[in-house]
Amino acid sequence: MTGAEILIESLLAEGVDTVFGYPGGQIISVYDKLYNYEDRLKHVLVRHEQGAVHAAQGYARATSRPGVVIVTSGPGATNVITGVADAMVDSTPIIVIAGQVGNAALGTDAFQETDLVGMTCPIDKWTFQIRKPEDVAPAVAKAFHIASTGRPGPVVLDFTRDAQNGVAEFKYNKCDYIRTYSPCPEPDEELIDQAVEMINRAEKPFVVFGQGVLLSHAEQQLLEFLRKGGIPAASTMLGLSALPSDFPYYVGMAGMHGSIAANMMTQECDLLIAVGMRFDDRVVGKASEYARNAKVIHIDIDATEIGKIIPADIGILGDAGTVLEKITEKMQFSFHDEWAVKAREYDKVENTEICLPETAPVEGPIHMGEVVAKVAAVSNNEAIVVTDVGQNQLMSARYSRFSKTRSFISSGGLGTMGFGLPAAIGAKMGQPDREVCAFLGDGGLQMTIQELGTIMQEHVAVKIVVLNNNWLGNVRQWQELFYKERYSQTRMLNPDYSLIAQAYGIKYRLVEDRAELDEAVKEMIEAKEPYILNVHVEEAGMVYPMIPGGKCVDEILIRKDEWFDNGR
Amino acid sequence: MTMEDKLYIISVYSENQVGLLTSISSIFTRRNINIESLTVFPSEFPKIHHFTFRIFTTPESAAQVVRLIEKKVEVVKAFWFECNEVNASEHDIVNQFLINRN
């Protein structure tokens, strides 16, 4: 068997059914062999390699299985780098297989040769250059093991032409052990006991959980832990949907545009329990003042995260599910009702001052939050919500409601505009039976708009909501608030999306009037095919509440020039 | 470099892997830590390489750098200590690790 065939057989042995890719000169041998496997391995032809990697990320986030990308060398490989960096910081398991020139041509500036190993090894979990056909199967096996265990992440395989065309025997052994790699440390029982004691003693305990809960499949363990301890909990943006939105102890999203309750309670709690999260600066604000009255228990699978930003009184290294289960078993039943209901008091203010005016305005242009809330209601809170980056993302995070896990897919740490459309394609291909709804700004849509071609060719029934305000809205918001309304290069004109939709043969509707919104959203959700809903929303829309960068998380703007006042 | 910075040695035992030196040195450069000197040589253990870096930094940052280096898949163990110290225990620790995980 050639190395190219071994690659495909190895992918099948790992249970891969879908790959996202784009052919080219130095990966052509793999594509030639792929031709024989069309009935067993679905290849999705994207329109740009960045689309392939974001689609693989969407696929991985929706299914929890690694997403696979196949691209050519040189520009094909450099075009996936944004997605590799994105998958690293957002802990997404993907495997990128990139063609490379022949061994003899390495380092000679050959046509479409680039130093992919040098470029990706600082920003991925593992990089390996395959130079011999007999190395293909072991490299793929290691790649899957490394990408999907411990804190998941991207793996890059740089696949030289000699390794693709050379012949070797195929024998596949799954990898479950690498001696220098211990992905899942057993939690220290002594630390668990100390944590239990600290939790039992706490009067105002508070949980902030992140994507680690989803990655560990620890949703149920978290729920039971919160129930038994009577502990209110906030989510990071990437942790959204790990708890159902209507769970009584859930107080919303923490951070810059999170709920007032989540941020105020962070400052008031006497014990902060962080589960599978990494204290991103968008969550923490001014780190030296964060959770200033609290002791901190930090549970994470990645040793480099514990104590990196916020010092932990107890840092427990391990899988979130295992650790939570052990703690729940040992701790006592508690109620902190007086403390937990504080959230509802903050919610009252937030609802009156911010949420209701945003989601149910009676006059003026359509608001972004209004559209998101409408889609959530019509889809019965069951859709997978995919977002781009910016106000569309923040509004989707704030006003979507979730009843199922793995329902929020967004570029968190890297904040990659252009992520939304291809990620939605990947999510839908991974979860064809679920409704997938992408909220995109007009800026982000135009960064990867070419992937409408992929939707056309593959008939991917994603629902695309364009929150169209003719601005790069999030930057515009910062310019309005912090740069004296000097709107430098944020005004952006749009093409006629009806013609674009028509060109790609995608169903389309424009909504400019509030009276039409309800019916249009219903029509979109009921459609069985891809659908673009272009909603003209208010141009000067702002996302509140907002903790300006570097401020403490209890310094919350609820309007321009108006701070949240705890006294009223 | 600030007043608190001192000279530390970061000592790394690792399996040989193309690109590893790049990815370890990028851990330093990303944090604005200059590498004062660098040596790479075969260690006393078969097929295990020994890297040493001398850097000016704080103890907290040296400890975090070591954790980040240990996160690399091929790295067996990494250590940090002040430049004029001698770390007598690292041979035994690496030796024990290799015995346990083989």
XYZ file of C-alpha atoms in Angstrom:
670
model
C 0.000 0.000 0.000
C 1.208 3.528 -0.660
C 1.553 6.029 2.150
C -1.447 7.903 0.717
C -3.612 4.781 1.003
C -2.274 4.059 4.468
C -3.356 7.550 5.508
C -6.921 6.953 4.347
C -7.095 3.465 5.869
C -5.770 4.912 9.128
C -8.458 7.608 9.156
C -11.105 4.923 8.599
C -9.601 2.854 11.413
C -10.095 5.871 13.689
C -13.764 6.010 12.694
C -13.510 9.154 10.584
C -16.486 9.582 8.255
C -16.035 13.167 7.067
C -12.985 15.220 6.097
C -12.800 18.851 5.008
C -10.228 19.796 2.420
C -8.908 21.270 -0.770
C -6.640 19.487 -3.269
C -3.348 20.712 -4.691
C -0.028 19.680 -6.207
C 1.661 18.138 -3.185
C -1.382 16.292 -1.839
C -2.625 15.021 -5.197
C -1.564 11.428 -4.458
C -3.848 11.396 -1.420
C -6.722 12.806 -3.484
C -6.084 10.183 -6.145
C -6.504 7.414 -3.585
C -9.461 9.197 -1.977
C -11.269 8.674 -5.287
C -11.438 4.944 -4.470
C -12.943 5.598 -1.041
C -15.784 7.955 -1.980
C -18.366 5.518 -0.639
C -16.687 5.268 2.778
C -15.136 8.642 3.425
C -17.000 11.843 2.698
C -14.775 14.664 1.518
C -16.221 18.149 1.751
C -14.677 20.472 -0.815
C -14.450 23.928 0.724
C -13.690 27.144 -1.136
C -10.636 28.227 0.863
C -8.461 26.255 3.283
C -9.435 28.540 6.167
C -12.990 27.325 5.566
C -11.820 23.713 5.911
C -10.152 24.222 9.261
C -13.038 26.209 10.778
C -15.502 23.624 9.469
C -13.441 20.905 11.147
C -13.538 22.948 14.366
C -17.329 23.268 14.114
C -17.581 19.532 13.482
C -15.394 18.734 16.494
C -17.191 21.110 18.828
C -20.620 19.772 17.830
C -19.710 16.085 17.990
C -16.699 15.865 20.379
C -14.903 13.814 17.706
C -11.733 15.224 16.117
C -12.265 17.184 12.902
C -9.980 16.259 10.008
C -8.542 18.644 7.408
C -6.595 17.742 4.257
C -4.771 20.507 2.384
C -1.820 20.942 0.103
C 1.613 22.371 0.938
C 2.688 26.029 0.883
C -0.304 28.360 0.668
C -2.712 25.519 1.415
C -0.879 24.937 4.654
C -0.426 28.592 5.626
C -4.131 29.214 5.022
C -5.041 26.832 7.846
C -2.804 28.471 10.422
C -5.449 30.838 11.808
C -7.657 27.845 12.495
C -4.818 25.933 14.156
C -4.118 28.837 16.518
C -7.851 29.156 17.172
C -8.237 25.442 17.942
C -5.258 25.579 20.307
C -6.566 28.351 22.506
C -10.120 26.951 22.398
C -8.978 23.344 23.098
C -10.554 21.896 19.958
C -9.384 18.504 18.681
C -8.532 18.761 15.000
C -6.038 16.966 12.796
C -4.540 18.849 9.881
C -2.863 16.776 7.188
C -0.871 18.997 4.863
C 1.024 17.929 1.775
C 4.733 18.707 1.624
C 7.351 18.582 -1.120
C 9.556 15.535 -1.538
C 12.278 14.832 1.037
C 15.087 15.862 -1.334
C 13.412 19.203 -2.051
C 12.922 20.132 1.623
C 14.761 23.337 2.428
C 15.425 24.242 -1.225
C 12.600 26.807 -1.615
C 10.895 24.385 -3.973
C 7.553 25.348 -5.510
C 4.894 25.552 -2.755
C 7.368 24.559 -0.068
C 7.074 26.227 3.302
C 8.363 25.493 6.795
C 5.050 24.298 8.198
C 6.657 22.497 11.137
C 8.470 25.658 12.183
C 5.334 27.740 11.801
C 2.864 25.519 13.603
C 4.847 23.913 16.420
C 4.630 26.984 18.692
C 0.838 27.202 18.260
C -0.384 23.610 18.188
C -0.433 20.639 20.515
C 1.787 18.436 18.360
C 3.465 18.665 14.955
C 5.081 15.820 13.070
C 6.687 15.605 9.659
C 6.033 12.232 8.007
C 8.921 11.391 5.706
C 8.542 7.624 5.285
C 5.475 5.542 4.338
C 6.024 3.200 7.298
C 5.658 6.193 9.644
C 2.187 7.137 8.365
C 0.013 4.779 10.431
C 1.874 5.334 13.740
C 1.824 9.124 13.174
C -1.932 9.153 12.535
C -2.528 6.966 15.599
C -0.458 9.287 17.780
C -2.171 12.320 16.265
C -5.640 11.095 17.240
C -4.500 10.162 20.742
C -2.823 13.514 21.345
C -5.561 15.655 19.758
C -8.423 14.096 21.674
C -7.056 13.343 25.149
C -6.197 15.556 28.120
C -6.776 19.144 27.123
C -7.675 18.598 23.466
C -6.022 20.582 20.718
C -4.866 20.730 17.120
C -2.273 18.386 15.638
C -0.476 19.034 12.356
C 0.947 16.265 10.162
C 3.327 17.533 7.464
C 3.113 14.751 4.898
C 5.979 14.673 2.387
C 5.539 13.432 -1.149
C 7.969 10.550 -0.541
C 5.866 9.329 2.373
C 2.689 9.592 0.262
C 4.063 7.699 -2.733
C 6.384 5.207 -1.055
C 5.089 1.737 -0.263
C 4.834 0.058 3.128
C 2.814 -2.606 4.833
C -0.396 -1.406 6.482
C -0.986 -2.425 10.044
C -2.931 -0.133 12.333
C -2.506 -0.059 16.065
C -4.458 2.569 17.940
C -2.279 4.599 20.254
C -3.244 4.905 23.883
C 0.126 5.429 25.522
C 3.057 7.754 24.964
C 5.615 7.568 27.722
C 6.357 11.270 27.863
C 2.672 12.296 27.733
C 0.262 11.880 30.670
C -2.948 13.508 29.512
C -5.255 12.658 32.370
C -3.663 12.944 35.810
C -5.398 11.200 38.715
C -6.628 13.876 41.120
C -4.826 14.101 44.450
C -7.160 12.732 47.153
C -5.668 14.940 49.830
C -6.456 18.047 47.802
C -9.977 16.748 47.195
C -10.450 16.416 50.968
C -9.143 19.932 51.535
C -11.488 21.249 48.849
C -14.456 19.451 50.392
C -13.691 20.990 53.757
C -13.374 24.451 52.240
C -16.685 24.036 50.384
C -18.469 22.772 53.511
C -17.254 25.786 55.450
C -18.080 28.392 52.803
C -21.044 30.692 53.329
C -21.118 32.171 49.868
C -19.615 29.618 47.495
C -19.710 30.373 43.774
C -18.811 28.335 40.699
C -17.451 29.618 37.400
C -17.248 26.810 34.863
C -15.812 26.715 31.365
C -15.554 24.529 28.306
C -13.667 21.929 30.342
C -17.062 20.692 31.539
C -18.152 20.020 27.953
C -14.799 18.523 26.964
C -14.912 16.118 29.926
C -18.589 15.304 29.343
C -19.088 16.399 32.944
C -22.432 18.172 32.542
C -24.266 15.733 34.818
C -21.520 15.764 37.460
C -21.605 19.564 37.534
C -25.375 19.570 37.917
C -25.242 17.134 40.828
C -22.417 19.023 42.500
C -24.370 22.297 42.330
C -27.579 20.667 43.564
C -25.967 18.975 46.524
C -23.977 22.049 47.530
C -26.730 24.551 46.732
C -24.150 26.584 44.865
C -24.914 29.245 42.257
C -22.860 29.007 39.051
C -21.825 31.167 36.133
C -20.484 30.032 32.764
C -17.683 31.370 30.622
C -18.603 32.002 27.000
C -17.248 28.647 25.859
C -18.928 26.860 28.767
C -22.373 27.962 27.578
C -24.953 25.183 27.212
C -23.144 22.869 29.652
C -25.997 23.708 32.023
C -29.547 24.248 30.782
C -30.350 27.981 30.814
C -33.304 27.432 33.142
C -31.335 25.514 35.789
C -32.247 27.249 39.070
C -28.678 27.769 40.286
C -27.473 29.111 36.936
C -26.780 32.856 37.005
C -25.642 33.473 33.432
C -22.394 34.224 31.659
C -19.436 35.794 33.464
C -17.120 38.416 32.033
C -16.964 41.580 29.997
C -20.509 41.326 28.602
C -21.806 38.759 31.068
C -24.690 39.091 33.460
C -24.584 41.549 36.340
C -25.333 38.685 38.737
C -22.394 36.563 37.546
C -19.899 39.394 37.877
C -21.166 40.903 41.127
C -21.365 37.507 42.805
C -17.787 36.818 41.756
C -16.760 39.810 43.842
C -19.043 38.951 46.771
C -18.416 35.241 47.138
C -16.170 33.869 49.873
C -15.186 30.808 47.842
C -14.728 30.691 44.083
C -14.665 27.237 42.525
C -13.332 27.407 38.968
C -14.044 24.309 36.886
C -12.416 23.714 33.497
C -11.753 27.359 32.752
C -8.616 29.436 32.377
C -9.381 32.916 33.779
C -9.238 34.631 30.411
C -8.839 38.413 30.676
C -12.325 38.812 29.177
C -13.629 36.934 32.225
C -11.349 38.393 34.884
C -10.945 42.091 34.078
C -8.438 43.477 36.556
C -6.812 40.296 37.849
C -5.520 41.748 41.135
C -9.068 42.667 42.184
C -10.840 39.585 40.853
C -12.844 37.639 43.448
C -11.112 39.758 46.063
C -13.010 38.324 49.037
C -12.702 34.710 48.030
C -10.508 31.725 48.457
C -10.030 29.974 45.125
C -10.292 26.300 44.198
C -9.177 25.733 40.617
C -9.958 22.426 38.892
C -8.282 21.942 35.516
C -6.681 19.205 33.460
C -3.848 21.482 32.305
C -1.161 22.139 34.932
C -0.033 25.322 33.184
C -3.430 26.947 33.794
C -3.444 26.545 37.569
C -2.106 29.720 39.116
C -1.325 31.288 35.713
C -3.626 34.299 36.165
C -5.433 33.898 39.499
C -3.512 32.248 42.370
C -5.290 29.128 43.581
C -5.551 28.257 47.282
C -6.217 24.721 46.127
C -5.357 23.663 42.585
C -6.669 20.244 41.609
C -5.202 18.718 38.497
C -7.551 16.279 36.781
C -10.568 15.572 34.639
C -13.484 17.848 35.616
C -15.975 14.985 35.748
C -13.814 12.778 37.958
C -12.931 15.597 40.349
C -16.517 16.864 40.668
C -17.788 13.359 41.298
C -15.268 12.787 44.079
C -16.017 16.140 45.707
C -19.780 15.691 45.443
C -19.598 12.292 47.071
C -17.647 13.585 50.068
C -19.244 16.971 50.680
C -22.296 17.663 52.809
C -25.726 18.739 51.587
C -26.008 22.512 51.900
C -28.345 25.345 51.172
C -27.237 28.870 50.544
C -30.624 30.148 49.540
C -30.239 33.675 50.804
C -26.981 33.925 48.850
C -28.250 32.168 45.745
C -31.327 34.365 45.384
C -29.117 37.435 45.179
C -28.791 36.504 41.528
C -32.491 37.043 41.014
C -32.252 40.525 42.528
C -29.488 41.473 40.116
C -31.456 39.872 37.286
C -34.394 42.133 38.064
C -32.261 45.219 37.438
C -30.624 43.709 34.364
C -33.959 42.690 32.884
C -35.548 46.088 33.311
C -32.553 48.164 32.357
C -30.968 46.070 29.627
C -32.571 42.787 28.532
C -36.156 43.884 27.971
C -35.288 47.051 26.028
C -32.902 44.929 23.903
C -35.093 41.900 23.248
C -38.553 43.458 23.210
C -38.319 47.070 22.048
C -41.579 48.553 20.880
C -40.381 51.093 18.370
C -37.379 52.099 16.288
C -35.116 49.822 14.279
C -34.802 46.098 14.997
C -32.305 45.243 17.761
C -29.726 42.439 17.551
C -30.808 40.885 20.847
C -34.386 40.865 19.641
C -33.467 38.677 16.671
C -31.435 36.263 18.805
C -34.209 35.926 21.397
C -36.767 35.339 18.642
C -34.700 32.574 17.041
C -34.195 30.935 20.445
C -37.938 30.983 21.115
C -38.956 29.704 17.685
C -36.341 26.930 17.714
C -37.545 25.891 21.169
C -34.077 26.572 22.649
C -32.843 23.435 20.916
C -30.682 24.763 18.076
C -26.907 24.665 17.933
C -25.991 28.333 17.906
C -22.849 29.144 15.929
C -21.530 32.683 15.946
C -18.964 34.822 14.298
C -16.993 37.323 16.372
C -18.158 40.702 17.601
C -21.529 42.052 18.652
C -23.290 39.159 16.917
C -21.345 36.792 19.179
C -21.989 38.713 22.381
C -25.695 39.091 21.651
C -25.951 35.382 20.766
C -24.168 34.449 23.980
C -26.384 36.738 26.064
C -29.814 36.064 24.588
C -29.723 32.468 23.338
C -31.302 29.909 25.630
C -30.067 26.348 25.788
C -31.775 23.109 26.659
C -29.144 20.762 25.201
C -25.410 20.515 25.735
C -22.858 21.361 22.998
C -25.112 24.029 21.596
C -22.854 27.069 21.473
C -19.949 27.208 19.021
C -17.879 30.356 18.823
C -14.287 31.469 18.468
C -13.500 32.429 22.053
C -9.813 32.855 22.796
C -8.544 33.897 19.380
C -11.670 35.818 18.357
C -11.431 34.888 14.684
C -13.765 36.848 12.427
C -14.868 34.649 9.552
C -15.164 31.628 11.843
C -18.958 31.497 11.945
C -20.059 30.456 8.469
C -17.613 27.545 7.944
C -17.954 26.406 11.568
C -21.726 26.200 11.064
C -21.176 24.014 7.993
C -19.005 21.644 10.038
C -21.456 21.583 12.937
C -24.356 20.714 10.637
C -22.385 17.963 8.895
C -21.495 16.501 12.284
C -25.023 16.818 13.694
C -27.316 16.626 10.647
C -30.384 15.967 12.789
C -29.995 19.114 14.855
C -30.998 22.615 13.846
C -27.857 24.704 13.276
C -28.276 28.446 13.325
C -25.400 30.820 12.605
C -25.483 34.437 13.746
C -23.077 36.481 11.679
C -22.275 40.135 11.404
C -21.964 41.638 7.966
C -18.199 41.994 8.539
C -17.509 38.390 9.542
C -19.768 36.997 6.825
C -17.729 38.782 4.175
C -14.476 37.349 5.527
C -15.429 33.781 4.557
C -18.445 34.398 2.311
C -16.953 32.084 -0.323
C -18.105 29.120 1.778
C -21.642 29.745 0.534
C -20.306 27.734 -2.403
C -19.677 24.781 -0.086
C -23.225 25.098 1.240
C -24.534 25.130 -2.315
C -22.545 22.089 -3.423
C -23.169 19.986 -0.308
C -26.745 21.165 0.391
C -25.843 21.866 4.008
C -29.070 23.024 5.632
C -27.619 25.690 7.899
C -29.697 28.689 8.843
C -27.737 31.904 8.482
C -28.911 35.022 10.271
C -27.047 38.154 9.201
C -27.254 40.831 11.883
C -26.599 43.529 9.355
C -25.850 47.050 10.564
C -23.401 48.262 7.911
C -20.737 48.682 10.596
C -17.973 46.704 12.197
C -20.143 47.051 15.229
C -17.963 45.914 18.109
C -15.061 48.152 17.138
C -17.576 50.923 16.489
C -18.850 50.423 20.062
C -15.325 50.857 21.464
C -14.767 53.909 19.288
C -17.985 55.433 20.577
C -17.168 54.723 24.215
C -13.405 55.107 24.417
C -12.172 56.875 21.269
C -14.338 60.013 21.227
C -16.671 58.738 18.518
C -13.899 58.793 15.934
C -15.223 56.045 13.684
C -12.029 55.138 11.911
C -12.601 52.528 9.187
C -15.587 50.835 10.803
C -18.242 51.992 8.362
C -18.678 49.118 5.935
C -21.027 48.958 3.003
C -22.591 45.698 1.990
C -23.285 44.026 -1.311
C -26.837 43.139 -2.253
C -27.150 39.852 -0.399
C -30.298 38.922 -2.306
C -28.211 38.692 -5.474
C -25.493 36.745 -3.689
C -28.043 34.290 -2.308
C -29.600 34.001 -5.742
C -26.220 33.340 -7.321
C -25.611 30.458 -4.928
C -29.211 29.236 -5.169
C -29.815 29.722 -1.444
C -33.209 30.712 -0.035
C -33.164 34.300 1.144
C -35.293 36.822 2.938
C -34.679 40.411 3.965
C -36.321 41.828 7.074
C -36.277 45.555 7.753
C -39.530 45.867 9.614
C -40.244 44.508 13.097
C -43.724 43.380 12.050
C -42.198 40.821 9.668
C -39.561 39.405 11.991
C -41.654 36.781 13.725
C -42.967 35.212 10.548
C -39.576 35.387 8.820
C -37.836 33.552 11.677
C -40.525 30.865 11.613
C -40.121 30.462 7.867
C -36.364 30.102 8.304
C -36.554 27.526 11.099
C -39.175 25.499 9.240
C -37.130 25.444 6.030
C -35.480 22.126 5.231
C -32.759 23.735 3.138
C -30.064 26.355 3.717
C -31.509 29.793 4.350
C -30.127 33.305 4.658
C -32.108 35.713 6.775
C -30.714 39.204 6.326
C -31.950 41.406 9.139
C -31.292 45.134 9.025
C -30.619 45.984 12.644
C -29.990 49.316 14.331
C -26.738 50.866 13.191
C -25.621 52.193 16.564
C -26.480 49.049 18.528
C -24.467 48.580 21.716
C -23.865 45.505 23.846
C -24.443 46.103 27.548
C -23.668 45.417 30.297
C -20.006 46.044 29.669
C -16.974 45.913 31.913
C -14.426 48.080 30.103
C -11.075 46.336 29.569
C -8.841 46.331 32.664
C -11.641 47.320 35.077
C -12.769 45.248 38.053
C -15.672 42.968 37.251
C -17.987 44.955 39.532
C -17.424 48.132 37.512
C -20.200 47.595 35.038
C -21.493 50.014 32.432
C -25.214 49.537 31.916
C -25.481 52.442 29.478
C -23.117 54.973 28.031
C -21.888 57.012 31.037
C -24.039 55.076 33.496
C -22.501 52.566 35.879
C -24.366 49.835 37.648
C -25.093 51.081 41.136
C -25.381 48.310 43.646
C -27.295 50.537 46.059
C -30.633 50.704 44.304
C 14.892 42.544 32.671
C 13.988 44.012 36.051
C 15.830 44.288 39.359
C 14.325 41.056 40.661
C 15.484 39.050 37.665
C 18.194 36.525 38.332
C 20.043 34.060 36.188
C 18.307 30.685 36.116
C 19.065 27.420 34.442
C 16.223 25.589 32.743
C 17.197 21.979 32.240
C 15.114 19.835 29.878
C 15.223 16.096 29.144
C 13.412 15.159 25.974
C 12.985 12.625 23.239
C 14.469 13.772 19.956
C 11.935 15.405 17.668
C 12.272 17.725 14.690
C 10.935 21.157 15.592
C 11.085 20.704 19.351
C 13.865 23.232 19.841
C 11.840 25.811 17.895
C 8.774 25.210 19.952
C 10.645 25.313 23.277
C 12.538 28.465 22.393
C 9.294 30.135 21.322
C 8.061 29.647 24.910
C 10.860 32.010 25.973
C 10.564 34.526 23.150
C 6.782 34.851 23.560
C 7.353 35.924 27.155
C 10.117 38.341 26.241
C 12.799 36.233 27.924
C 16.192 36.344 26.236
C 18.120 33.129 26.108
C 21.624 33.923 27.414
C 23.026 30.574 26.402
C 21.785 27.270 25.102
C 23.302 23.818 24.968
C 21.938 20.613 23.470
C 23.663 17.293 23.967
C 22.848 13.605 24.336
C 21.929 12.870 27.943
C 23.182 9.975 30.051
C 19.954 8.123 29.065
C 19.687 6.377 25.713
C 17.838 8.370 23.011
C 17.091 11.186 25.469
C 18.476 14.636 24.738
C 19.393 17.186 27.352
C 18.794 20.896 26.700
C 19.936 23.606 29.051
C 18.941 27.243 28.788
C 20.351 30.097 30.855
C 17.841 32.914 31.230
C 17.324 36.050 33.329
C 13.887 35.977 34.913
C 11.837 35.717 38.119
C 11.252 32.458 40.016
C 7.517 32.570 39.177
C 8.215 32.922 35.491
C 10.901 30.215 35.566
C 8.411 27.841 37.191
C 5.700 28.641 34.623
C 8.158 28.207 31.742
C 9.058 24.775 33.095
C 5.367 23.789 33.271
C 4.873 24.955 29.657
C 7.927 23.009 28.494
C 6.725 19.868 30.274
C 3.432 20.229 28.398
C 5.211 19.479 25.114
C 4.459 15.910 24.173
C 8.079 14.728 23.793
C 9.466 16.288 26.958
C 10.348 13.828 29.719
C 11.037 16.301 32.538
C 12.094 19.901 32.966
C 13.754 21.603 35.946
C 14.666 25.120 37.007
C 17.242 26.309 39.507
C 19.460 29.281 40.186
C 22.552 29.467 38.040
C 25.101 28.882 40.777
C 23.192 25.952 42.256
C 23.666 22.376 41.252
C 20.590 20.226 40.888
C 21.786 16.870 42.089
C 18.383 15.219 42.068
C 17.442 15.569 38.421
C 19.305 12.470 37.272
C 17.416 10.317 39.790
C 14.055 11.887 38.946
C 14.451 11.337 35.210
C 15.788 7.861 35.786
C 12.789 6.950 37.956
C 10.379 8.454 35.404
C 11.849 6.395 32.566
C 11.723 3.215 34.642
C 8.091 3.858 35.646
C 6.838 4.636 32.173
C 8.462 2.009 30.046
